[in-house]
Coordinates of C-alpha atoms and ligand atoms in Angstrom, one line a residue:
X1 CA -11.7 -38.1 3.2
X2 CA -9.3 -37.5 6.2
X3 CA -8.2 -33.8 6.5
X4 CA -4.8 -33.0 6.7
X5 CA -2.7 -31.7 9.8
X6 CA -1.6 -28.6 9.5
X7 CA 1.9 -29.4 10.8
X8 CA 3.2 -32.0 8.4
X9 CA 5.2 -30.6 5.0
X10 CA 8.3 -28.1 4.7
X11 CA 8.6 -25.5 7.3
X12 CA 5.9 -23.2 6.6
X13 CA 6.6 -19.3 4.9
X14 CA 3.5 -18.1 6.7
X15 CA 1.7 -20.5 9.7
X16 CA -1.3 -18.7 11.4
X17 CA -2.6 -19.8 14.7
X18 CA -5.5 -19.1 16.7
X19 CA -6.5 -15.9 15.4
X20 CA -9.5 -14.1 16.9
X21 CA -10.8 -10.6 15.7
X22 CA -14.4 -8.5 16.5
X23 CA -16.5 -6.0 15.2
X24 CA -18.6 -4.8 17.8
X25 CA -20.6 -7.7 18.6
X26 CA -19.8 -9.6 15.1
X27 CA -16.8 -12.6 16.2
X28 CA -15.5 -12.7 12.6
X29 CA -12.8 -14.8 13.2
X30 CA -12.6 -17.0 16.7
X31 CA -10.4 -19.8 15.8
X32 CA -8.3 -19.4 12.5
X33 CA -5.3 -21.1 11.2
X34 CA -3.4 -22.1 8.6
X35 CA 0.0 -23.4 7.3
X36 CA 1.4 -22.1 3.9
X37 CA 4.1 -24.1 2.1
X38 CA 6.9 -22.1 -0.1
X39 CA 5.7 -22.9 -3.8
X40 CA 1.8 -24.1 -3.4
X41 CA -1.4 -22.0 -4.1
X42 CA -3.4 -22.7 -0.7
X43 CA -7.0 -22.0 -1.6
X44 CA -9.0 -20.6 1.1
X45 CA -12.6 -21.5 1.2
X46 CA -16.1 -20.7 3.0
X47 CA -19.5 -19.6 3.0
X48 CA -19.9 -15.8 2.8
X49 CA -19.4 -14.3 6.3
X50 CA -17.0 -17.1 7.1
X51 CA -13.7 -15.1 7.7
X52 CA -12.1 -15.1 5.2
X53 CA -11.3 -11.3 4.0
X54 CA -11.1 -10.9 7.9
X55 CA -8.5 -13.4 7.9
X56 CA -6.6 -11.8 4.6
X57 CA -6.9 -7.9 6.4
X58 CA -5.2 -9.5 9.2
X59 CA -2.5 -11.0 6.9
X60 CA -2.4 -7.3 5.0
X61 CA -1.9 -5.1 8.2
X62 CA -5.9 -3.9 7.2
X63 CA -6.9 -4.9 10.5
X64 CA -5.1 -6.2 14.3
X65 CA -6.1 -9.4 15.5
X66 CA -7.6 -9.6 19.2
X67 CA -5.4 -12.4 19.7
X68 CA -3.4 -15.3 18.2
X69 CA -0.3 -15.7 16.4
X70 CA 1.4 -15.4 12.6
X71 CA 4.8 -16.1 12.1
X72 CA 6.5 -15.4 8.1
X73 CA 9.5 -17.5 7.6
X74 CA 9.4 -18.7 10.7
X75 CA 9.9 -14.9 12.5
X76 CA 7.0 -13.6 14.1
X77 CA 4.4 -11.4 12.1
X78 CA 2.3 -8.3 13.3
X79 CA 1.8 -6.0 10.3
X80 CA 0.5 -2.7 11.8
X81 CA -0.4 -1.4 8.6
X82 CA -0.1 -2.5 4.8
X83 CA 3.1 -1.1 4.3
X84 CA 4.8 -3.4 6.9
X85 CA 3.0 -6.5 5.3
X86 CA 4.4 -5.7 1.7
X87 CA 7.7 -5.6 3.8
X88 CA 7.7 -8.9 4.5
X89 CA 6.8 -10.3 1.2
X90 CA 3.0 -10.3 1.9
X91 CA 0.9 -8.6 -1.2
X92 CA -2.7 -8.5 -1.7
X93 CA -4.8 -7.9 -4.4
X94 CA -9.0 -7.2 -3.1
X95 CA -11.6 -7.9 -5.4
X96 CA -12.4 -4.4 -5.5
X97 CA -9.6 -3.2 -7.4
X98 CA -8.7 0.4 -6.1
X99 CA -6.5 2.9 -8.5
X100 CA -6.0 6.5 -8.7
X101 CA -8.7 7.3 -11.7
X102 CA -6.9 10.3 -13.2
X103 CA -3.7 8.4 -13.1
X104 CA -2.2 6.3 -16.0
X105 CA -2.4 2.6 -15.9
X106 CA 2.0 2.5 -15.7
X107 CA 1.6 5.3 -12.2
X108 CA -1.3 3.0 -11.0
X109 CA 1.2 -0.3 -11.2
X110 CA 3.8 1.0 -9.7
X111 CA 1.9 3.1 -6.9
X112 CA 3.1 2.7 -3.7
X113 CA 6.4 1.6 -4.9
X114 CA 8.5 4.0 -3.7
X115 CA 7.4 8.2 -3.2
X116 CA 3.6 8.1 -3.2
X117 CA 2.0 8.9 -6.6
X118 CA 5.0 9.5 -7.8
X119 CA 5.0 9.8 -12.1
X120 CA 6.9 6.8 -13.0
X121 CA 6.4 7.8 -16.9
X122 CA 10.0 8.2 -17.4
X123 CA 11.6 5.4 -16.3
X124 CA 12.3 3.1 -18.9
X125 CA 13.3 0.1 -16.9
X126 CA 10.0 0.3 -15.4
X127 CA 7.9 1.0 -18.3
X128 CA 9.8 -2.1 -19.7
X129 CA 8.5 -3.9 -16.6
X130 CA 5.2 -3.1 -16.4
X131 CA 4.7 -3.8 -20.1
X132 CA 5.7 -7.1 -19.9
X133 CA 3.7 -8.3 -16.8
X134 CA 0.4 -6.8 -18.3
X135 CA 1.3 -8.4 -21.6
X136 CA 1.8 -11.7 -19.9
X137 CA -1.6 -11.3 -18.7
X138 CA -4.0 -9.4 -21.3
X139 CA -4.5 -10.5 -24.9
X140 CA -5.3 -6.6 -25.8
X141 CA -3.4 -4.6 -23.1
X142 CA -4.3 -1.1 -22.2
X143 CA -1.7 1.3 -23.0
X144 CA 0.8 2.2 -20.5
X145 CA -0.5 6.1 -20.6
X146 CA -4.1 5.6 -20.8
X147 CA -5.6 6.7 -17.3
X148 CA -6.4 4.3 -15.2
X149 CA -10.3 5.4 -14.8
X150 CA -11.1 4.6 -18.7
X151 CA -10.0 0.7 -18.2
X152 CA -13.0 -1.6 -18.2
X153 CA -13.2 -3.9 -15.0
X154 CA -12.1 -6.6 -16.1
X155 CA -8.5 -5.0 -17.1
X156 CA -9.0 -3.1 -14.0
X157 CA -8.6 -6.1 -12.0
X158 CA -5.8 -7.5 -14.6
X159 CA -3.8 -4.0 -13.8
X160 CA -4.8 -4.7 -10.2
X161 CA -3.0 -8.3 -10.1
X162 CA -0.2 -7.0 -12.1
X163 CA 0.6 -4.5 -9.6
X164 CA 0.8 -7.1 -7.1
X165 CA 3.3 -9.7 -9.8
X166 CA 5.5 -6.4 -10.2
X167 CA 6.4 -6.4 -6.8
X168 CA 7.5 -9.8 -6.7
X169 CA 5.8 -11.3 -3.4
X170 CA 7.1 -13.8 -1.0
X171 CA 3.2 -15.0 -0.8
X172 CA 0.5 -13.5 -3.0
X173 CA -2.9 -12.8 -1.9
X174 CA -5.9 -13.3 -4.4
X175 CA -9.0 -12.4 -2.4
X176 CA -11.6 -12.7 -5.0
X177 CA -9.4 -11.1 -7.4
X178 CA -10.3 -13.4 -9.9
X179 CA -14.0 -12.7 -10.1
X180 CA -14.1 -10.2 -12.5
X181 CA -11.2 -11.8 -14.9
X182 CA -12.8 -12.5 -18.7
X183 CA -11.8 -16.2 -19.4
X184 CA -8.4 -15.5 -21.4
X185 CA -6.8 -13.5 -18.3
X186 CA -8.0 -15.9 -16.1
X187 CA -6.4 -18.7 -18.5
X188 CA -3.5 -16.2 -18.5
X189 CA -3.2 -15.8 -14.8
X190 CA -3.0 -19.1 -13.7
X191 CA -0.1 -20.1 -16.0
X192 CA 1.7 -17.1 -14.5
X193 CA 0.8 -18.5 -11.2
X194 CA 2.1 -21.6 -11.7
X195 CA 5.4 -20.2 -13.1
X196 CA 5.8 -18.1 -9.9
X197 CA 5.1 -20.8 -7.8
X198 CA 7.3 -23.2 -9.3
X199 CA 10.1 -20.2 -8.6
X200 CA 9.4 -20.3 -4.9
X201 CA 6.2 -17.6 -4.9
X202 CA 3.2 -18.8 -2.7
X203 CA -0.5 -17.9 -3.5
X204 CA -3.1 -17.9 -0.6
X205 CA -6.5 -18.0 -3.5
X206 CA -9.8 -17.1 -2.0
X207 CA -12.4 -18.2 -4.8
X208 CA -16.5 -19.4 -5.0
X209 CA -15.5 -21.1 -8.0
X210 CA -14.4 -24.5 -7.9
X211 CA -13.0 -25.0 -11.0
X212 CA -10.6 -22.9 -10.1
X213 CA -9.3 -24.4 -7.4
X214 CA -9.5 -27.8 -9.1
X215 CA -7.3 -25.9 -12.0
X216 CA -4.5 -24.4 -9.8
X217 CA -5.3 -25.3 -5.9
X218 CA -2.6 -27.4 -4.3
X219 CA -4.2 -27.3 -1.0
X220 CA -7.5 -25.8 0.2
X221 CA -7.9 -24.7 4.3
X222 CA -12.0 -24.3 4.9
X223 CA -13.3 -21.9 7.5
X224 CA -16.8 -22.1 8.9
X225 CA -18.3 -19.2 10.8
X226 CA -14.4 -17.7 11.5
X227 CA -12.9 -21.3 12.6
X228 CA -10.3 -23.0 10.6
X229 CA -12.3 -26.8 10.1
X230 CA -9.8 -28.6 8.1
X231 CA -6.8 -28.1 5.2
X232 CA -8.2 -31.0 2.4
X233 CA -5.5 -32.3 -0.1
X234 CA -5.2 -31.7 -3.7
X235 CA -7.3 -34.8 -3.8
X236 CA -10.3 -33.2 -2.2
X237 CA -13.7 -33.7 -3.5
X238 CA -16.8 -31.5 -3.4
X239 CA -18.8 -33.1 -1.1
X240 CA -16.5 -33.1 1.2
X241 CA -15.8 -29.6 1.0
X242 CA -19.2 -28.3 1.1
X243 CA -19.6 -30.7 4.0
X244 CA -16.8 -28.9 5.8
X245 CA -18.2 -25.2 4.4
X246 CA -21.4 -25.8 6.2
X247 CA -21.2 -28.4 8.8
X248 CA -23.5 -30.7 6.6
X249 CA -26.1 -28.2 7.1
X250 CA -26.5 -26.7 3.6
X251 CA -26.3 -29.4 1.2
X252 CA -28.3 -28.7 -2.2
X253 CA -28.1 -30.6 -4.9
X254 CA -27.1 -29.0 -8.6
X255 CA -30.1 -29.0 -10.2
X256 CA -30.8 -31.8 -12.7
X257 CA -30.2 -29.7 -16.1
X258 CA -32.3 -32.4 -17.8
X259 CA -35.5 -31.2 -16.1
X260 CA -38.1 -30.3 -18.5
X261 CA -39.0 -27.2 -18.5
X262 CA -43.2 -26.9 -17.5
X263 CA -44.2 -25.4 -20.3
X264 CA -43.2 -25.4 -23.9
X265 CA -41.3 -22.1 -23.9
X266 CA -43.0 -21.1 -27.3
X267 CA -46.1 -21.1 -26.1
X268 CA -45.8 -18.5 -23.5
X269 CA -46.1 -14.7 -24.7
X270 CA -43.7 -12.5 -25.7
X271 CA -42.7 -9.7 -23.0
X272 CA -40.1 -7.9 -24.7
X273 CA -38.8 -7.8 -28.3
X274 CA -35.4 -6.3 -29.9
X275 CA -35.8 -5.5 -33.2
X276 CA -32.3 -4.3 -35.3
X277 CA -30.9 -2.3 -32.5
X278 CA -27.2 -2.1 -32.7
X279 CA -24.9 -2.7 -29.8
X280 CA -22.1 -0.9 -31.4
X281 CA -21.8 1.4 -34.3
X282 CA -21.3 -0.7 -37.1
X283 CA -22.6 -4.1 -35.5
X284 CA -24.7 -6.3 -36.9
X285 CA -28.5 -5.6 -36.0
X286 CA -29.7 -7.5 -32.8
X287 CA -32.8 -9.3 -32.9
X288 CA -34.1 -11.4 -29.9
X289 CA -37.3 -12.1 -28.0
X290 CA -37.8 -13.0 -24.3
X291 CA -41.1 -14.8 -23.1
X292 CA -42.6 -15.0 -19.2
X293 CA -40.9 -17.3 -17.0
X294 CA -37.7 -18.1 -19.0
X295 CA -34.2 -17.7 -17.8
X296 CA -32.1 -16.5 -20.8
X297 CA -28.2 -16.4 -20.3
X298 CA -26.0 -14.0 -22.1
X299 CA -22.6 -15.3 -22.5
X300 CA -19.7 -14.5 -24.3
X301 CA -16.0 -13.5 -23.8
X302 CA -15.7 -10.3 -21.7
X303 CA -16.3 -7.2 -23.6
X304 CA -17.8 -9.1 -26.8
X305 CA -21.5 -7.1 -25.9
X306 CA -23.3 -8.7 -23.9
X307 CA -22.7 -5.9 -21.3
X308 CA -24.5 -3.3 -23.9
X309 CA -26.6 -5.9 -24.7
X310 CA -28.6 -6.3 -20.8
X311 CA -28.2 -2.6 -20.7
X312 CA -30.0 -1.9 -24.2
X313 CA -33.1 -4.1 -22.3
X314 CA -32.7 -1.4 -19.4
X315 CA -33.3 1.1 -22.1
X316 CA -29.7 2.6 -22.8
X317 CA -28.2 2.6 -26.4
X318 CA -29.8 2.3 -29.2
X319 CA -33.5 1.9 -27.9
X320 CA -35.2 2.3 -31.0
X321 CA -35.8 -1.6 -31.5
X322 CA -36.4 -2.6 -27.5
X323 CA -40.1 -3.0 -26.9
X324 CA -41.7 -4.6 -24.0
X325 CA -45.2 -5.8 -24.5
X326 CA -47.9 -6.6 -21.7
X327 CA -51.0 -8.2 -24.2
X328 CA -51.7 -6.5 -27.6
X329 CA -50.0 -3.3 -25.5
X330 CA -46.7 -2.3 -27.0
X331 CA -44.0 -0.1 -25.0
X332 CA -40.9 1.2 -26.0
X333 CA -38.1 0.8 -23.5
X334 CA -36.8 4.6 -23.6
X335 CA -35.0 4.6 -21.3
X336 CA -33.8 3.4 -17.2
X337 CA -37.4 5.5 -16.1
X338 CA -39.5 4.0 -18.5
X339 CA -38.3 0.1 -17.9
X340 CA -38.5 0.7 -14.2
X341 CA -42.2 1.7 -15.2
X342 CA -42.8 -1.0 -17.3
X343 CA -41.4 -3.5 -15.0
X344 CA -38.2 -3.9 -15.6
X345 CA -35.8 -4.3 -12.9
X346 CA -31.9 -4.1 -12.9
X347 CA -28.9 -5.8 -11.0
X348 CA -25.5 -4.5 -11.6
X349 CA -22.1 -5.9 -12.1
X350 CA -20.2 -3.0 -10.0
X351 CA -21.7 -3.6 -6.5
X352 CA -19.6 -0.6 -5.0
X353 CA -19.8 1.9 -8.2
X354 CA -23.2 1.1 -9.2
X355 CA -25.3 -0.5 -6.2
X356 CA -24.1 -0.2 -2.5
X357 CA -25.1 3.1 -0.8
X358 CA -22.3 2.7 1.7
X359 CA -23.8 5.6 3.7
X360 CA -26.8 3.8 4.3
X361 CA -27.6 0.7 6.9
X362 CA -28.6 -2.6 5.3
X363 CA -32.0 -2.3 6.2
X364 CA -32.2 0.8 4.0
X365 CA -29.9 -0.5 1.1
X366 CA -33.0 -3.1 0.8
X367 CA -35.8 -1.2 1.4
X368 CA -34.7 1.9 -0.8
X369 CA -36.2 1.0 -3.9
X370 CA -39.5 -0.4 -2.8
X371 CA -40.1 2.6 0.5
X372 CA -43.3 3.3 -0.9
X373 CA -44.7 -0.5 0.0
X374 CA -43.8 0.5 3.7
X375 CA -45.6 3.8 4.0
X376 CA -47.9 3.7 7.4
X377 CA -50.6 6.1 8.6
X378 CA -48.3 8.6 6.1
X379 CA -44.9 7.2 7.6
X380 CA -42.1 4.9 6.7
X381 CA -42.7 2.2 8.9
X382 CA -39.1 0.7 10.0
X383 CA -40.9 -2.5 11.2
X384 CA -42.9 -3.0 7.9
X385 CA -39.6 -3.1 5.8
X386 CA -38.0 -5.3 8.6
X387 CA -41.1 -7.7 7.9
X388 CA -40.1 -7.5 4.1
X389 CA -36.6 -7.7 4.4
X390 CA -36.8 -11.2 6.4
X391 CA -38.6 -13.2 3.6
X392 CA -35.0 -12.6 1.7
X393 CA -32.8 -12.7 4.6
X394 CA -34.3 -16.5 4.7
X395 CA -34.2 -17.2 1.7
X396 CA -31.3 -15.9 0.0
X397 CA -29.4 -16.6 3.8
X398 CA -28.3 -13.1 4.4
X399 CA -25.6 -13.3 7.3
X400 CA -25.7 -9.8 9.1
X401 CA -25.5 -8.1 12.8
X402 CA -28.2 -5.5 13.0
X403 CA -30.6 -4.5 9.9
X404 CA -29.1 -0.9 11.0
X405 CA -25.6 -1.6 11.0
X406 CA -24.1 0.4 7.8
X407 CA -24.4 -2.2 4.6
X408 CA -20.3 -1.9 4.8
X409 CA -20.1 -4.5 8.2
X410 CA -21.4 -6.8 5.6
X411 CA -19.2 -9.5 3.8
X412 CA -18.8 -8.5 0.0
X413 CA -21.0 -11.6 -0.7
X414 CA -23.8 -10.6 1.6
X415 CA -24.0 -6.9 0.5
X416 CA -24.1 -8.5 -2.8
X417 CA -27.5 -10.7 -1.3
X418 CA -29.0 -7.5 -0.4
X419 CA -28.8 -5.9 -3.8
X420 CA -30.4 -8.6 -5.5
X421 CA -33.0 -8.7 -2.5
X422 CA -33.4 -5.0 -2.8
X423 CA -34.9 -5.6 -6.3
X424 CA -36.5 -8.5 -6.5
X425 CA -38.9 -6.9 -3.6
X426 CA -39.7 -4.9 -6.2
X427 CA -41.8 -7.7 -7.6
X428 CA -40.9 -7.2 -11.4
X429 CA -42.0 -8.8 -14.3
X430 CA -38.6 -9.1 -15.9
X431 CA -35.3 -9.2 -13.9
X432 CA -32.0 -7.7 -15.3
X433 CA -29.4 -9.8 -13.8
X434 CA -25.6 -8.6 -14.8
X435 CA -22.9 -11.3 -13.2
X436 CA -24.9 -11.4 -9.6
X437 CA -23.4 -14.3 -8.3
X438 CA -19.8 -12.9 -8.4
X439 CA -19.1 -13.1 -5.1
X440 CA -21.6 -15.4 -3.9
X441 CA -20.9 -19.0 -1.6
X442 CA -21.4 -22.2 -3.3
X443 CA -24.7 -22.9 -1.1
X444 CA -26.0 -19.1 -1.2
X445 CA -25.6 -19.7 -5.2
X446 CA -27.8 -22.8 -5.2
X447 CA -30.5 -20.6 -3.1
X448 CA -30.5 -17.9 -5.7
X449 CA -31.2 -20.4 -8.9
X450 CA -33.8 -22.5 -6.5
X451 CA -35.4 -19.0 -5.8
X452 CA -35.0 -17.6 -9.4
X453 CA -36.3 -21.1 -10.7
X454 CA -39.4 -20.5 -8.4
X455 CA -39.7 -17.1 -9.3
X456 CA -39.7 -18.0 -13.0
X457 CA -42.2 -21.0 -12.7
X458 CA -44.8 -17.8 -11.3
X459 CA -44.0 -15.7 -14.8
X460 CA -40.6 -14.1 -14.0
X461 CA -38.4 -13.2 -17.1
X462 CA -34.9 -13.5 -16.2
X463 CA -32.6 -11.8 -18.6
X464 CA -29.0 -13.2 -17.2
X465 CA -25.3 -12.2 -18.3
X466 CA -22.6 -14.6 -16.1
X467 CA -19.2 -14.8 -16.9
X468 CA -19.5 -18.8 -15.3
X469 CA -19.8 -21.4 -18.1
X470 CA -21.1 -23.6 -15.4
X471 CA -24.1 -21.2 -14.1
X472 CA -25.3 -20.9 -17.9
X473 CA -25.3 -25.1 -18.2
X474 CA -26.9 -25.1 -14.8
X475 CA -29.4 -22.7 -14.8
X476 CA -30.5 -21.1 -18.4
X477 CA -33.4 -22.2 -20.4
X478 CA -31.2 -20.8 -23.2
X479 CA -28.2 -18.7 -23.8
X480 CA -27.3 -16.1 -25.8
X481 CA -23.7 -15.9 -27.1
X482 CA -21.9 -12.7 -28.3
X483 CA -19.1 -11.9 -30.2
X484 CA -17.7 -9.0 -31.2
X485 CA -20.2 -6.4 -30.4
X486 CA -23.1 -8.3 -32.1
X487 CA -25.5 -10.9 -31.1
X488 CA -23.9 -14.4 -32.5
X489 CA -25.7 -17.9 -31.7
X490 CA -28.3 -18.9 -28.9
X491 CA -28.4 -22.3 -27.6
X492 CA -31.3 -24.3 -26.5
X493 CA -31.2 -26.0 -23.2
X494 CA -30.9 -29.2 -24.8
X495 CA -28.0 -28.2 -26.8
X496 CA -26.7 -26.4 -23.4
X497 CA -22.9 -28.3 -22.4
X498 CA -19.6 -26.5 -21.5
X499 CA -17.7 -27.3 -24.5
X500 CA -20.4 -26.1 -27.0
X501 CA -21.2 -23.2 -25.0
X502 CA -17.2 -22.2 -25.2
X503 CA -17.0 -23.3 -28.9
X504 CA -19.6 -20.6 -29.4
X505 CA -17.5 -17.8 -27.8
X506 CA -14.9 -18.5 -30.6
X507 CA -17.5 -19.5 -33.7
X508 CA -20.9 -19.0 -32.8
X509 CA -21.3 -19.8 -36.8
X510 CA -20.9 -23.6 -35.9
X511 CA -23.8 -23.5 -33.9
X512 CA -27.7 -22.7 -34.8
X513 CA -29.6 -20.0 -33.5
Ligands
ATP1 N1 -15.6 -3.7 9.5 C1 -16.5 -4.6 9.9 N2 -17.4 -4.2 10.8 C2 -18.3 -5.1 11.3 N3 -18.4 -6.4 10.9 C3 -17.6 -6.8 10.0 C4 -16.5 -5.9 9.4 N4 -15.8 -6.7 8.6 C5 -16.4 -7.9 8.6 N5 -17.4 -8.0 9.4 C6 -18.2 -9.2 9.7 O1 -17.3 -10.3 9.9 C7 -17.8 -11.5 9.4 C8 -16.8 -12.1 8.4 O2 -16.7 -11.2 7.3 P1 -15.7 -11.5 6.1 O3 -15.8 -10.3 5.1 O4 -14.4 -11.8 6.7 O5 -16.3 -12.8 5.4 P2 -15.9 -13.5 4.1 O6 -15.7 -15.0 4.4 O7 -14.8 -12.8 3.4 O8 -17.2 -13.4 3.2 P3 -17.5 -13.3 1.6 O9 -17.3 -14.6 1.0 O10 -18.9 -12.8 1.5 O11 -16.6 -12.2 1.1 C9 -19.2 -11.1 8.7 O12 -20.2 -11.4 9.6 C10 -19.1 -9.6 8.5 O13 -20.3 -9.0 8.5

């Protein structure tokens, strides 16, 4: 498929050219462009480490570029600092969604728009405003006086994007905002989207997922290590783009979710057992069991308990029923201590709240849970965890500098690499993963369920909560589906397809357990 010129179309509302930027000895960007029509959603693609927040900080005033030029409506563009991008029409909303905690959701979504922090409580124009765009958005929105700290993610994200939708952009930047979305916003979102755009708004979209760009993408510009390698069509086709992602270098197959699994899973034992915990008061009782080497999805519309649900197995909640068993030798999980004890490992959701030591370098970010392995002569040896660390950085195709560069140089995909590294070097017998590919590049996402798969053919239980329909047909054994706070259907691989696994979300009665 021919890639289009970047010249050809309207005159552009934002054209980039040959934009260079460096950390240190790290070219993030050498060669970037791109061309942005008035009224399109542009997605911007690449492997993690590729550019592309570089390119978005440049756009935001984050960051100065070494060289190369922008140009907005055709007059030239050199934000100095965010507040000189949103002055010329160019808001952007990070996947880490930043708000004032002890601030209500209404201060938090109109921050910044005039005196800093100033309470916007009062003003009932604005209150009308507000509670309209977060209405378009959410099914159940938060309250305009709740504070801001006591919203989930997900509407965390939602208040994040409305923020951005209040202000009315020239061009609106979604840099992974979408990640963390529960399937209605998301639904939500893009038909706001395409209202805006049809006014006039344009939307720069950088997304792993492809069925989002197939939904909304008009265009799609693909960088490869900080070069600009081609703008595809609205006809594009994923080949093509992976192709142009990797240089032909990466290509993996989606596994064949036919595949047999090696063993009948009945036959293999039992490693840990719910019995009639409760994921909320006044749930219905949970009952589940999870044998060696399977890969179990949870699933479910966001905030329906599968959150409570992977951390119950982690030993928080209601712990009376959660029992691991090794043999005829029965544990109960009592809690975090105890399931690290017993072998239980844990990846979260919230890579900055719960995972990233941003002090640290990412040599220490991996070793810190497993030190102990590279004790020598009565010393942490820096060159044993190096050796450990490199099996991952291989396999899992961690892009960094220097192992002691702080864990913060590292693209939010590849920190997010380094956490599930960090504890699956911890060699456990069942693997708590909640949402780890958020983040994560189309190839980099193929590694993980090739290394999980292996990982699970050896005896690995992997207990796994995505918010991607795709991920659970592609790589689960069997999913669990929630609803409401309780524990509603589980579907067999064979049953496994997107529409029955959706159906579930809605009526899990309609399908067996
Ligand atoms: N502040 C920084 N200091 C040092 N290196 C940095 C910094 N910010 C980015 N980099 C490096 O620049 C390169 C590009 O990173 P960038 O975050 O732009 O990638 P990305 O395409 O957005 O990746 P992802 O899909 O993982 O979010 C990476 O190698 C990253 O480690």
């Amino acid at each position: 498929m021919p890639t289009h010129p970047l010249t050809t179309g309207p005159e552009a509302v934002l054209a980039v050219d040959g934009l260079r930027k460096h950390f240190g000895p790290t070219v993030a960007l050498q060669d970037a462009a791109l061309r942005l029509f008035p009224g399109e959603v542009h997605a911007l693609v690449g492997e993690n480490g590729s550019g592309k927040s570089t390119l978005v900080k440049i756009l935001s005033g984050v960051h100065r570029p070494d060289t190369g030029s922008m140009t907005v409506g055709g007059r030239a563009f050199a934000p100095r600092n965010p507040a000189q991008a949103l002055r010329a029409g160019i808001d952007t909303v990070f996947q880490e969604v930043l708000g004032v905690e002890n601030r209500t959701v209404l201060d938090n979504l109109w921050l910044g728009a005039d005196r800093p922090l100033r309470p916007v409580a009062r003003d009932a124009g604005r209150r009308e405003k507000a509670a309209e765009v977060l209405a378009a958005l959410l099914v159940t929105p938060p309250p305009l006086d709740a504070p801001f700290g006591s919203l989930q993610l997900s509407d965390r994200q939602a208040c994040g994007i409305a923020r951005s939708l209040l202000r009315d952009p020239r061009v609106l930047i979604l840099d992974e905002a979408t990640s963390a979305l529960d399937l209605d916003t998301r639904t939500r979102l893009f038909t706001l989207v395409k209202e805006r755009a049809a006014q006039g708004m344009s939307v720069v979209l950088i997304t792993h997922r492809m069925d989002e760009i197939r939904e909304i993408g008009d265009r799609v510009t693909v960088l490869r290590s900080g070069r600009t390698v081609g703008t595809l069509g609205a006809d594009w086709d994923h080949d093509e783009m992976i192709r142009l992602m990797t240089g032909g270098a990466h290509l993996v197959p989606p596994a064949d979710s036919s595949e047999p699994a090696a063993c009948d899973p009945a036959e293999r034992p039992v490693v840990l057992r719910v019995t009639g915990s409760r994921l909320r008061p006044g749930g219905q009782p949970c009952h589940a069991e999870f044998r060696r080497g399977e890969i179990v999805g949870l699933a479910g519309l966001e905030g329906h308990g599968q959150d409570e649900f992977l951390r119950l197995l982690l030993g928080h909640g209601d712990t009376e029923g959660v029992v691991r068993t090794e043999g005829d030798g029965e544990h109960r999980v009592t809690d975090p201590r105890r399931a690290r004890d017993l072998g239980i490992a844990y990846v979260a959701r919230d890579r900055r709240g719960e995972s990233i030591l941003p002090w640290m370098s990412i040599l220490d970010n991996f070793a810190v849970a497993t030190a102990d392995r590279d004790v020598r002569g009565g010393l942490l040896s820096e060159a044993a965890a190096e050796r450990r660390f490199a099996h991952y950085v291989e396999r899992l195709a961690i892009k960094y500098g220097r192992s002691s560069d702080a864990v913060t140089t590292l693209s939010g995909g590849n920190q997010q690499k380094v956490v599930i590294a960090r504890w699956l070097a911890a060699d456990p017998e069942i693997l708590l993963l909640n949402d780890p590919t958020r983040g994560i590049d189309v190839g980099a996402k193929r590694d993980l369920y090739r290394l999980l798969r292996e990982l699970s053919a050896q005896g690995l239980t992997v207990v796994m909560l995505s918010s991607e329909v795709d991920e659970h047909v592609e790589l689960m054994d069997r999913v669990l589906v929630f609803r409401e706070g309780s524990l509603a259907a589980g579907l067999a691989r064979t049953e496994l397809d997107r529409e029955r696994l959706v159906d579930a979300f809605f009526d899990g009665a309609a399908v067996t357990a």
